[in-house]
């Protein structure tokens, strides 16, 4: 059966009406009017409930509406009536993947393979399934099996490109997506994907060109506009970024992300009051959005409004922040506020997202120091230095922790390493000198305590 809408002729008045409704649904589907198409298709199915093709058509319409759970039901119903049709099974497998039902997806595709080993989509679509399961070797196996059947499939190159991108193998991802664009220049969002991989791999000019190509094809795609705006913001082209965020609000005045990033533009330009208004508007549009409270907390910290900053940070953490940079920044503010619990939560969450993040280990060490847990702090600071042993601030923290544990020689070595890295560069030189004076003083006091100096002095009184 073909992937397109199916229609069959039936006899009888009810069937004729159902057929007319199905044809009208097809026309609406072709025009992209999915809501109306679904309504017509529902009426057709009510009049012809034994027509498996119409359930298949309804599933396609629901896919267009991104209602994948309902589409799965329709495909399952179609299979009951159409005796395991491979095309229907393929659509069902795709929607199982879309809804993260990976075991069912694999079972469905494997069943198709048993029925017809030359059915290429059963391999091509499994690339996506295995990629989402982070089983990338199996994703590559599916790619090569699909290539043996259809060597020039642009979707295969696109799908394996996603696997490579998620692994950070950007050069190979670029090659695959460029191959997709060569084989099918009209492939949906291929220039957008190329823009993203050029961006993260530091190829700014190519990223800008790819973003522009995608926007020329899809000028109202808000996701592309948003990413392009953020790219421009990171590139320092603030005015161009501002234009993209304003365009988002032209298409969708209630876009919380549009308001938030306009706030970022004003913040970077030093317009604090305007930034404040935009962050507040973003929260108004989406009270669950992560980001605005973090920026407002920064403003409160600068103004010395520490209680308000703490409340905003706690509220922000509840938004399930998934950005390591934000979590590290929040943790640092909690440390300034001497809130060890809040700091620890932020740094631990950052480490869940990025296990090899030295700043998170350093921050966790600071949180433990606030609690007086210096042994645990030493373990964390050692991890931070294992990942980045040339960070002067971390070396000074390590020296201070060692001093608290009265490990004087270790503390001295950390200070010396900091001095070797930074020399007389400020503020490291002054901080290192002050810390070294403190270490020497504390070492003398520790020595006197061990000799009983204070006890003897008290006795002489």
Short mmCIF file of C-alpha atoms in Angstrom, two decimals:
data_model
loop_
_atom_site.label_atom_id
_atom_site.label_comp_id
_atom_site.label_asym_id
_atom_site.label_seq_id
_atom_site.Cartn_x
_atom_site.Cartn_y
_atom_site.Cartn_z
CA UNK A 1 0.00 0.00 0.00
CA UNK A 2 1.24 3.47 -0.85
CA UNK A 3 2.16 6.00 1.88
CA UNK A 4 -0.46 8.44 0.55
CA UNK A 5 -4.10 8.80 1.49
CA UNK A 6 -6.19 5.76 0.50
CA UNK A 7 -9.77 5.82 -0.75
CA UNK A 8 -12.01 2.94 -1.85
CA UNK A 9 -15.39 2.86 -3.56
CA UNK A 10 -18.26 1.17 -1.80
CA UNK A 11 -21.83 0.60 -2.82
CA UNK A 12 -24.89 1.80 -1.02
CA UNK A 13 -26.04 5.20 0.12
CA UNK A 14 -24.09 5.25 3.41
CA UNK A 15 -20.94 4.08 1.69
CA UNK A 16 -21.32 6.68 -1.02
CA UNK A 17 -21.61 9.41 1.60
CA UNK A 18 -18.60 8.00 3.43
CA UNK A 19 -16.62 7.93 0.19
CA UNK A 20 -17.47 11.58 -0.48
CA UNK A 21 -16.37 12.51 3.03
CA UNK A 22 -13.11 10.58 2.60
CA UNK A 23 -12.39 12.38 -0.69
CA UNK A 24 -13.08 15.74 0.95
CA UNK A 25 -10.77 14.76 3.81
CA UNK A 26 -8.07 13.90 1.27
CA UNK A 27 -8.36 17.31 -0.40
CA UNK A 28 -8.13 19.07 2.97
CA UNK A 29 -5.15 16.90 3.94
CA UNK A 30 -3.34 17.84 0.74
CA UNK A 31 -3.95 21.52 1.50
CA UNK A 32 -2.50 21.10 5.00
CA UNK A 33 -5.85 21.76 6.70
CA UNK A 34 -5.44 18.93 9.18
CA UNK A 35 -8.16 19.83 11.67
CA UNK A 36 -10.83 19.93 8.97
CA UNK A 37 -9.42 16.80 7.33
CA UNK A 38 -9.60 14.93 10.63
CA UNK A 39 -13.20 16.00 11.16
CA UNK A 40 -14.22 14.76 7.70
CA UNK A 41 -12.26 11.53 8.13
CA UNK A 42 -13.94 10.88 11.47
CA UNK A 43 -17.35 11.22 9.83
CA UNK A 44 -16.28 8.85 7.05
CA UNK A 45 -15.10 6.22 9.56
CA UNK A 46 -18.35 6.48 11.50
CA UNK A 47 -20.23 5.61 8.31
CA UNK A 48 -17.72 2.96 7.21
CA UNK A 49 -16.13 1.45 10.33
CA UNK A 50 -14.98 -1.68 8.49
CA UNK A 51 -12.73 0.22 6.09
CA UNK A 52 -9.15 -0.25 7.28
CA UNK A 53 -7.79 2.21 4.73
CA UNK A 54 -9.79 5.00 6.31
CA UNK A 55 -8.32 4.24 9.73
CA UNK A 56 -4.93 4.45 8.04
CA UNK A 57 -5.89 7.81 6.53
CA UNK A 58 -7.06 9.02 9.93
CA UNK A 59 -3.72 7.98 11.41
CA UNK A 60 -1.86 10.01 8.77
CA UNK A 61 -4.04 13.02 9.58
CA UNK A 62 -3.36 12.66 13.30
CA UNK A 63 0.36 12.45 12.54
CA UNK A 64 -0.02 15.78 10.75
CA UNK A 65 -1.61 17.14 13.92
CA UNK A 66 1.22 15.62 16.02
CA UNK A 67 -1.32 13.56 17.98
CA UNK A 68 0.77 10.43 17.85
CA UNK A 69 -0.95 8.42 20.60
CA UNK A 70 -4.27 8.71 18.78
CA UNK A 71 -2.57 7.91 15.48
CA UNK A 72 -1.19 4.70 17.01
CA UNK A 73 -4.72 3.59 17.89
CA UNK A 74 -5.84 4.23 14.29
CA UNK A 75 -2.92 2.28 12.82
CA UNK A 76 -3.59 -0.61 15.20
CA UNK A 77 -7.24 -0.61 14.13
CA UNK A 78 -6.21 -0.50 10.47
CA UNK A 79 -3.95 -3.53 10.96
CA UNK A 80 -6.85 -5.50 12.42
CA UNK A 81 -8.74 -4.90 9.18
CA UNK A 82 -5.90 -4.99 6.64
CA UNK A 83 -4.03 -8.15 7.69
CA UNK A 84 -0.64 -6.75 8.71
CA UNK A 85 -0.15 -4.29 5.87
CA UNK A 86 3.55 -3.33 5.78
CA UNK A 87 2.96 0.38 5.08
CA UNK A 88 0.61 0.64 8.05
CA UNK A 89 3.07 -1.25 10.24
CA UNK A 90 5.85 1.12 9.19
CA UNK A 91 3.79 4.18 10.21
CA UNK A 92 2.96 2.45 13.49
CA UNK A 93 6.65 1.80 14.16
CA UNK A 94 7.51 5.43 13.46
CA UNK A 95 4.88 6.64 15.93
CA UNK A 96 6.06 4.17 18.56
CA UNK A 97 9.47 5.84 18.24
CA UNK A 98 7.93 9.31 18.41
CA UNK A 99 6.22 8.38 21.68
CA UNK A 100 9.37 6.75 23.14
CA UNK A 101 7.87 3.23 22.98
CA UNK A 102 11.13 1.91 21.62
CA UNK A 103 10.67 -1.80 22.30
CA UNK A 104 7.36 -1.81 20.43
CA UNK A 105 8.94 0.17 17.59
CA UNK A 106 11.80 -2.32 17.20
CA UNK A 107 9.42 -5.28 17.38
CA UNK A 108 7.29 -3.72 14.63
CA UNK A 109 10.23 -2.97 12.33
CA UNK A 110 11.72 -6.44 12.89
CA UNK A 111 8.38 -7.98 11.98
CA UNK A 112 8.37 -5.98 8.75
CA UNK A 113 11.90 -7.21 8.02
CA UNK A 114 10.73 -10.81 8.42
CA UNK A 115 7.83 -10.19 6.04
CA UNK A 116 9.91 -8.31 3.45
CA UNK A 117 13.69 -8.07 4.00
CA UNK A 118 13.96 -5.62 1.08
CA UNK A 119 11.62 -3.02 2.61
CA UNK A 120 14.15 -0.22 3.10
CA UNK A 121 12.12 2.04 5.49
CA UNK A 122 12.23 -0.71 8.13
CA UNK A 123 15.99 -0.12 8.37
CA UNK A 124 15.98 3.63 7.72
CA UNK A 125 13.48 4.30 10.49
CA UNK A 126 15.32 2.08 12.95
CA UNK A 127 18.26 4.49 12.67
CA UNK A 128 16.08 7.02 14.52
CA UNK A 129 14.89 4.49 17.09
CA UNK A 130 18.40 3.35 17.99
CA UNK A 131 19.66 6.94 18.01
CA UNK A 132 17.03 7.95 20.56
CA UNK A 133 17.96 4.86 22.60
CA UNK A 134 21.62 6.02 22.39
CA UNK A 135 22.57 2.71 20.77
CA UNK A 136 24.59 4.38 18.06
CA UNK A 137 26.48 1.32 16.82
CA UNK A 138 23.17 -0.36 16.02
CA UNK A 139 22.01 2.86 14.35
CA UNK A 140 25.04 2.64 12.06
CA UNK A 141 24.29 -1.02 11.33
CA UNK A 142 20.79 -0.05 10.20
CA UNK A 143 22.26 2.70 8.02
CA UNK A 144 24.55 0.28 6.19
CA UNK A 145 21.77 -2.30 5.77
CA UNK A 146 19.50 0.39 4.31
CA UNK A 147 22.28 1.51 1.96
CA UNK A 148 22.53 -2.00 0.54
CA UNK A 149 18.90 -1.72 -0.54
CA UNK A 150 18.75 1.96 -1.54
CA UNK A 151 22.14 3.65 -1.66
CA UNK A 152 20.87 7.15 -2.39
CA UNK A 153 18.25 7.56 0.34
CA UNK A 154 18.51 11.15 1.64
CA UNK A 155 16.53 10.28 4.77
CA UNK A 156 19.11 7.64 5.74
CA UNK A 157 21.90 10.20 5.58
CA UNK A 158 19.73 12.65 7.52
CA UNK A 159 18.94 10.12 10.25
CA UNK A 160 22.51 8.89 10.72
CA UNK A 161 23.58 12.54 10.77
CA UNK A 162 21.38 12.99 13.84
CA UNK A 163 23.14 10.04 15.49
CA UNK A 164 26.56 11.51 14.72
CA UNK A 165 25.52 14.98 15.90
CA UNK A 166 24.25 13.64 19.23
CA UNK A 167 27.67 11.98 19.75
CA UNK A 168 29.55 15.18 19.02
CA UNK A 169 31.00 13.75 15.78
CA UNK A 170 30.36 17.02 13.97
CA UNK A 171 32.60 16.53 10.93
CA UNK A 172 30.84 13.30 9.92
CA UNK A 173 27.44 14.81 10.74
CA UNK A 174 28.22 17.72 8.40
CA UNK A 175 29.20 15.30 5.63
CA UNK A 176 25.96 13.32 6.04
CA UNK A 177 23.70 16.37 6.11
CA UNK A 178 25.48 17.95 3.17
CA UNK A 179 24.86 14.64 1.35
CA UNK A 180 21.17 14.88 2.28
CA UNK A 181 21.02 18.42 0.87
CA UNK A 182 22.74 17.23 -2.31
CA UNK A 183 20.33 14.31 -2.81
CA UNK A 184 17.21 16.26 -1.79
CA UNK A 185 17.63 20.07 -1.66
CA UNK A 186 14.02 20.41 -0.47
CA UNK A 187 14.46 18.04 2.47
CA UNK A 188 12.61 19.60 5.46
CA UNK A 189 14.86 21.75 7.67
CA UNK A 190 18.11 20.37 6.26
CA UNK A 191 19.67 23.84 6.15
CA UNK A 192 18.55 24.36 9.75
CA UNK A 193 20.34 21.19 10.83
CA UNK A 194 23.44 22.24 8.93
CA UNK A 195 23.28 25.64 10.62
CA UNK A 196 23.19 23.97 14.03
CA UNK A 197 26.16 21.70 13.37
CA UNK A 198 28.21 24.50 11.80
CA UNK A 199 27.40 26.62 14.85
CA UNK A 200 28.50 24.13 17.50
CA UNK A 201 31.63 23.23 15.51
CA UNK A 202 32.73 26.88 15.40
CA UNK A 203 32.07 27.49 11.69
CA UNK A 204 30.23 30.77 12.16
CA UNK A 205 30.14 31.99 8.55
CA UNK A 206 28.74 28.70 7.27
CA UNK A 207 26.20 28.66 10.12
CA UNK A 208 24.97 32.16 9.26
CA UNK A 209 24.64 31.22 5.58
CA UNK A 210 22.69 28.05 6.38
CA UNK A 211 20.36 29.91 8.76
CA UNK A 212 19.63 32.47 6.05
CA UNK A 213 18.93 29.72 3.51
CA UNK A 214 16.47 28.06 5.89
CA UNK A 215 14.70 31.32 6.72
CA UNK A 216 14.31 32.14 3.04
CA UNK A 217 12.44 28.84 2.66
CA UNK A 218 10.52 29.06 5.95
CA UNK A 219 10.33 32.71 7.05
CA UNK A 220 7.72 31.98 9.73
CA UNK A 221 9.49 29.04 11.40
CA UNK A 222 9.79 30.33 14.97
CA UNK A 223 12.28 27.66 16.07
CA UNK A 224 14.67 28.66 13.29
CA UNK A 225 14.21 32.36 14.05
CA UNK A 226 14.90 31.74 17.74
CA UNK A 227 18.06 29.71 17.15
CA UNK A 228 19.29 32.20 14.57
CA UNK A 229 18.69 35.02 17.05
CA UNK A 230 20.61 33.22 19.80
CA UNK A 231 23.42 32.48 17.33
CA UNK A 232 23.62 36.16 16.40
CA UNK A 233 23.54 37.14 20.07
CA UNK A 234 26.46 34.83 20.86
CA UNK A 235 28.28 36.16 17.79
CA UNK A 236 27.99 39.73 19.13
CA UNK A 237 25.58 40.92 16.42
CA UNK A 238 23.10 42.25 18.96
CA UNK A 239 21.02 44.41 16.62
CA UNK A 240 20.51 41.58 14.13
CA UNK A 241 19.54 39.29 17.02
CA UNK A 242 17.07 41.89 18.27
CA UNK A 243 15.42 41.98 14.83
CA UNK A 244 14.92 38.17 14.90
CA UNK A 245 13.37 38.22 18.38
CA UNK A 246 11.08 41.09 17.40
CA UNK A 247 10.00 39.09 14.36
CA UNK A 248 9.10 36.16 16.62
CA UNK A 249 6.82 38.48 18.60
CA UNK A 250 5.25 39.75 15.37
CA UNK A 251 4.22 36.18 14.55
CA UNK A 252 3.42 35.25 18.16
CA UNK A 253 2.97 38.16 20.63
CA UNK A 254 2.59 35.64 23.47
CA UNK A 255 5.97 33.98 22.87
CA UNK A 256 7.70 33.77 26.26
CA UNK A 257 11.03 32.94 24.61
CA UNK A 258 10.72 35.99 22.36
CA UNK A 259 10.20 38.26 25.37
CA UNK A 260 13.00 36.57 27.33
CA UNK A 261 15.60 36.95 24.61
CA UNK A 262 14.67 40.56 23.98
CA UNK A 263 15.38 40.95 27.69
CA UNK A 264 18.79 39.38 27.05
CA UNK A 265 19.43 41.96 24.31
CA UNK A 266 18.61 44.82 26.70
CA UNK A 267 20.73 43.26 29.46
CA UNK A 268 23.76 43.03 27.19
CA UNK A 269 23.23 46.65 26.13
CA UNK A 270 23.15 47.77 29.78
CA UNK A 271 19.45 48.69 29.75
CA UNK A 272 18.51 47.08 33.06
CA UNK A 273 15.00 48.52 33.40
CA UNK A 274 14.02 47.41 29.90
CA UNK A 275 15.51 43.97 30.55
CA UNK A 276 13.54 43.73 33.79
CA UNK A 277 10.26 44.49 31.98
CA UNK A 278 10.93 41.89 29.31
CA UNK A 279 11.85 39.18 31.83
CA UNK A 280 8.67 39.90 33.76
CA UNK A 281 6.62 39.72 30.55
CA UNK A 282 8.24 36.35 29.74
CA UNK A 283 7.17 35.04 33.16
CA UNK A 284 3.68 36.41 32.59
CA UNK A 285 3.39 34.49 29.31
CA UNK A 286 4.84 31.26 30.73
CA UNK A 287 5.09 30.99 34.50
CA UNK A 288 6.96 27.67 34.20
CA UNK A 289 9.69 29.00 31.91
CA UNK A 290 13.29 28.55 33.08
CA UNK A 291 15.56 31.57 32.75
CA UNK A 292 13.80 34.82 33.71
CA UNK A 293 14.03 34.28 37.47
CA UNK A 294 17.72 33.53 37.17
CA UNK A 295 18.33 36.85 35.42
CA UNK A 296 16.15 38.71 37.93
CA UNK A 297 18.10 37.07 40.76
CA UNK A 298 21.33 38.41 39.25
CA UNK A 299 19.81 41.90 39.26
CA UNK A 300 18.71 41.55 42.88
CA UNK A 301 22.20 40.40 43.89
CA UNK A 302 23.78 43.46 42.30
CA UNK A 303 21.33 45.68 44.18
CA UNK A 304 22.04 43.94 47.49
CA UNK A 305 18.49 42.54 47.73
CA UNK A 306 19.68 39.15 48.88
CA UNK A 307 16.43 37.76 50.29
CA UNK A 308 14.62 38.46 47.01
CA UNK A 309 17.51 36.96 45.05
CA UNK A 310 17.38 33.79 47.16
CA UNK A 311 13.62 33.45 46.65
CA UNK A 312 14.01 33.86 42.88
CA UNK A 313 16.81 31.30 42.75
CA UNK A 314 14.76 28.73 44.67
CA UNK A 315 11.81 29.34 42.35
CA UNK A 316 14.08 29.01 39.30
CA UNK A 317 15.50 25.68 40.48
CA UNK A 318 11.96 24.24 40.64
CA UNK A 319 11.64 24.90 36.86
CA UNK A 320 13.80 21.85 36.13
CA UNK A 321 16.71 23.82 34.71
CA UNK A 322 18.59 21.81 32.07
CA UNK A 323 21.31 24.33 31.22
CA UNK A 324 24.68 23.65 32.85
CA UNK A 325 25.80 27.28 32.52
CA UNK A 326 22.69 28.50 34.33
CA UNK A 327 23.00 25.87 37.05
CA UNK A 328 26.64 26.77 37.70
CA UNK A 329 25.71 30.46 37.84
CA UNK A 330 22.84 29.77 40.23
CA UNK A 331 25.07 27.64 42.43
CA UNK A 332 27.66 30.43 42.58
CA UNK A 333 24.99 32.88 43.76
CA UNK A 334 23.81 30.42 46.41
CA UNK A 335 27.43 30.21 47.62
CA UNK A 336 27.54 34.01 47.86
CA UNK A 337 24.34 33.83 49.88
CA UNK A 338 25.96 31.14 52.08
CA UNK A 339 23.11 28.77 51.22
CA UNK A 340 25.01 25.49 51.08
CA UNK A 341 21.91 23.37 50.41
CA UNK A 342 20.77 25.45 47.43
CA UNK A 343 24.31 25.52 46.05
CA UNK A 344 24.73 21.76 46.40
CA UNK A 345 21.42 21.08 44.60
CA UNK A 346 22.47 23.24 41.65
CA UNK A 347 25.96 21.79 41.29
CA UNK A 348 24.72 18.20 41.64
CA UNK A 349 22.10 18.84 38.95
CA UNK A 350 24.83 20.27 36.71
CA UNK A 351 26.89 17.10 37.23
CA UNK A 352 23.92 14.95 36.27
CA UNK A 353 23.82 16.80 32.96
CA UNK A 354 27.60 16.97 32.45
CA UNK A 355 29.64 14.52 34.51
CA UNK A 356 32.97 16.09 33.58
CA UNK A 357 32.16 19.72 34.48
CA UNK A 358 35.05 21.06 36.62
CA UNK A 359 33.15 24.19 37.70
CA UNK A 360 30.40 22.04 39.19
CA UNK A 361 32.94 20.01 41.21
CA UNK A 362 34.57 23.24 42.40
CA UNK A 363 31.18 24.68 43.34
CA UNK A 364 30.24 21.52 45.21
CA UNK A 365 33.51 21.83 47.13
CA UNK A 366 32.57 25.39 48.10
CA UNK A 367 29.13 24.23 49.24
CA UNK A 368 30.72 21.57 51.44
CA UNK A 369 33.17 24.14 52.81
CA UNK A 370 30.20 26.24 53.93
CA UNK A 371 29.08 23.24 55.97
CA UNK A 372 32.56 22.67 57.37
CA UNK A 373 32.85 19.33 55.54
CA UNK A 374 36.45 19.80 54.45
CA UNK A 375 37.28 16.17 53.67
CA UNK A 376 34.39 15.98 51.19
CA UNK A 377 35.36 19.41 49.87
CA UNK A 378 38.90 18.17 49.24
CA UNK A 379 37.58 15.20 47.24
CA UNK A 380 35.48 17.51 45.07
CA UNK A 381 38.26 20.03 44.51
CA UNK A 382 40.58 17.18 43.50
CA UNK A 383 38.03 16.16 40.86
CA UNK A 384 37.85 19.75 39.62
CA UNK A 385 41.65 19.89 39.30
CA UNK A 386 41.74 16.51 37.59
CA UNK A 387 39.53 18.00 34.87
CA UNK A 388 41.26 21.40 34.77
CA UNK A 389 44.54 21.73 36.65
CA UNK A 390 45.32 25.20 35.31
CA UNK A 391 42.49 27.13 36.91
CA UNK A 392 44.07 29.56 39.37
CA UNK A 393 40.92 30.13 41.44
CA UNK A 394 40.46 26.38 41.91
CA UNK A 395 44.09 26.08 43.01
CA UNK A 396 43.56 28.80 45.63
CA UNK A 397 40.41 27.03 46.85
CA UNK A 398 42.40 23.79 47.10
CA UNK A 399 45.06 25.61 49.14
CA UNK A 400 42.45 27.01 51.51
CA UNK A 401 40.82 23.59 52.00
CA UNK A 402 44.23 22.02 52.68
CA UNK A 403 44.90 24.75 55.26
CA UNK A 404 41.62 23.97 57.00
CA UNK A 405 42.76 20.34 57.21
CA UNK A 406 46.18 21.56 58.48
CA UNK A 407 47.91 20.03 55.47
CA UNK A 408 50.37 22.89 55.30
CA UNK A 409 52.82 21.59 52.73
CA UNK A 410 49.98 20.68 50.35
CA UNK A 411 48.50 24.15 50.83
CA UNK A 412 51.89 25.73 50.10
CA UNK A 413 52.24 23.70 46.88
CA UNK A 414 48.82 24.80 45.65
CA UNK A 415 49.70 28.46 46.26
CA UNK A 416 53.01 27.95 44.45
CA UNK A 417 51.23 26.39 41.46
CA UNK A 418 48.85 29.34 41.31
CA UNK A 419 51.79 31.75 41.38
CA UNK A 420 53.54 29.77 38.63
CA UNK A 421 50.44 30.06 36.44
CA UNK A 422 49.58 33.69 37.08
CA UNK A 423 52.74 35.28 38.47
CA UNK A 424 52.00 38.85 39.57
CA UNK A 425 48.72 39.00 37.64
CA UNK A 426 45.89 40.47 39.66
CA UNK A 427 43.68 39.61 41.43
CA UNK A 428 45.39 36.23 41.75
CA UNK A 429 48.70 37.60 43.07
CA UNK A 430 47.10 39.52 45.95
CA UNK A 431 44.75 36.66 46.77
CA UNK A 432 47.60 34.14 46.77
CA UNK A 433 49.77 36.39 48.97
CA UNK A 434 46.94 36.96 51.45
CA UNK A 435 46.17 33.25 51.56
CA UNK A 436 49.84 32.38 52.08
CA UNK A 437 50.11 34.85 54.99
CA UNK A 438 47.00 33.31 56.50
CA UNK A 439 48.38 29.80 56.04
CA UNK A 440 51.66 30.72 57.78
CA UNK A 441 49.77 32.34 60.65
CA UNK A 442 47.42 29.38 61.07
CA UNK A 443 50.35 26.96 60.88
CA UNK A 444 52.13 28.82 63.73
CA UNK A 445 48.95 28.81 65.82
CA UNK A 446 48.51 25.10 65.21
CA UNK A 447 52.12 24.49 66.27
CA UNK A 448 51.65 26.52 69.47
CA UNK A 449 48.46 24.65 70.31
CA UNK A 450 50.26 21.35 70.00
CA UNK A 451 52.97 22.64 72.40
CA UNK A 452 50.35 23.67 74.91
CA UNK A 453 51.34 27.37 74.61
CA UNK A 454 47.88 28.74 75.28
CA UNK A 455 47.34 26.44 78.23
CA UNK A 456 50.66 27.47 79.81
CA UNK A 457 49.96 31.14 79.19
CA UNK A 458 46.60 30.81 80.93
CA UNK A 459 48.29 29.09 83.86
CA UNK A 460 50.74 31.98 84.32
CA UNK A 461 47.82 34.35 84.73
#
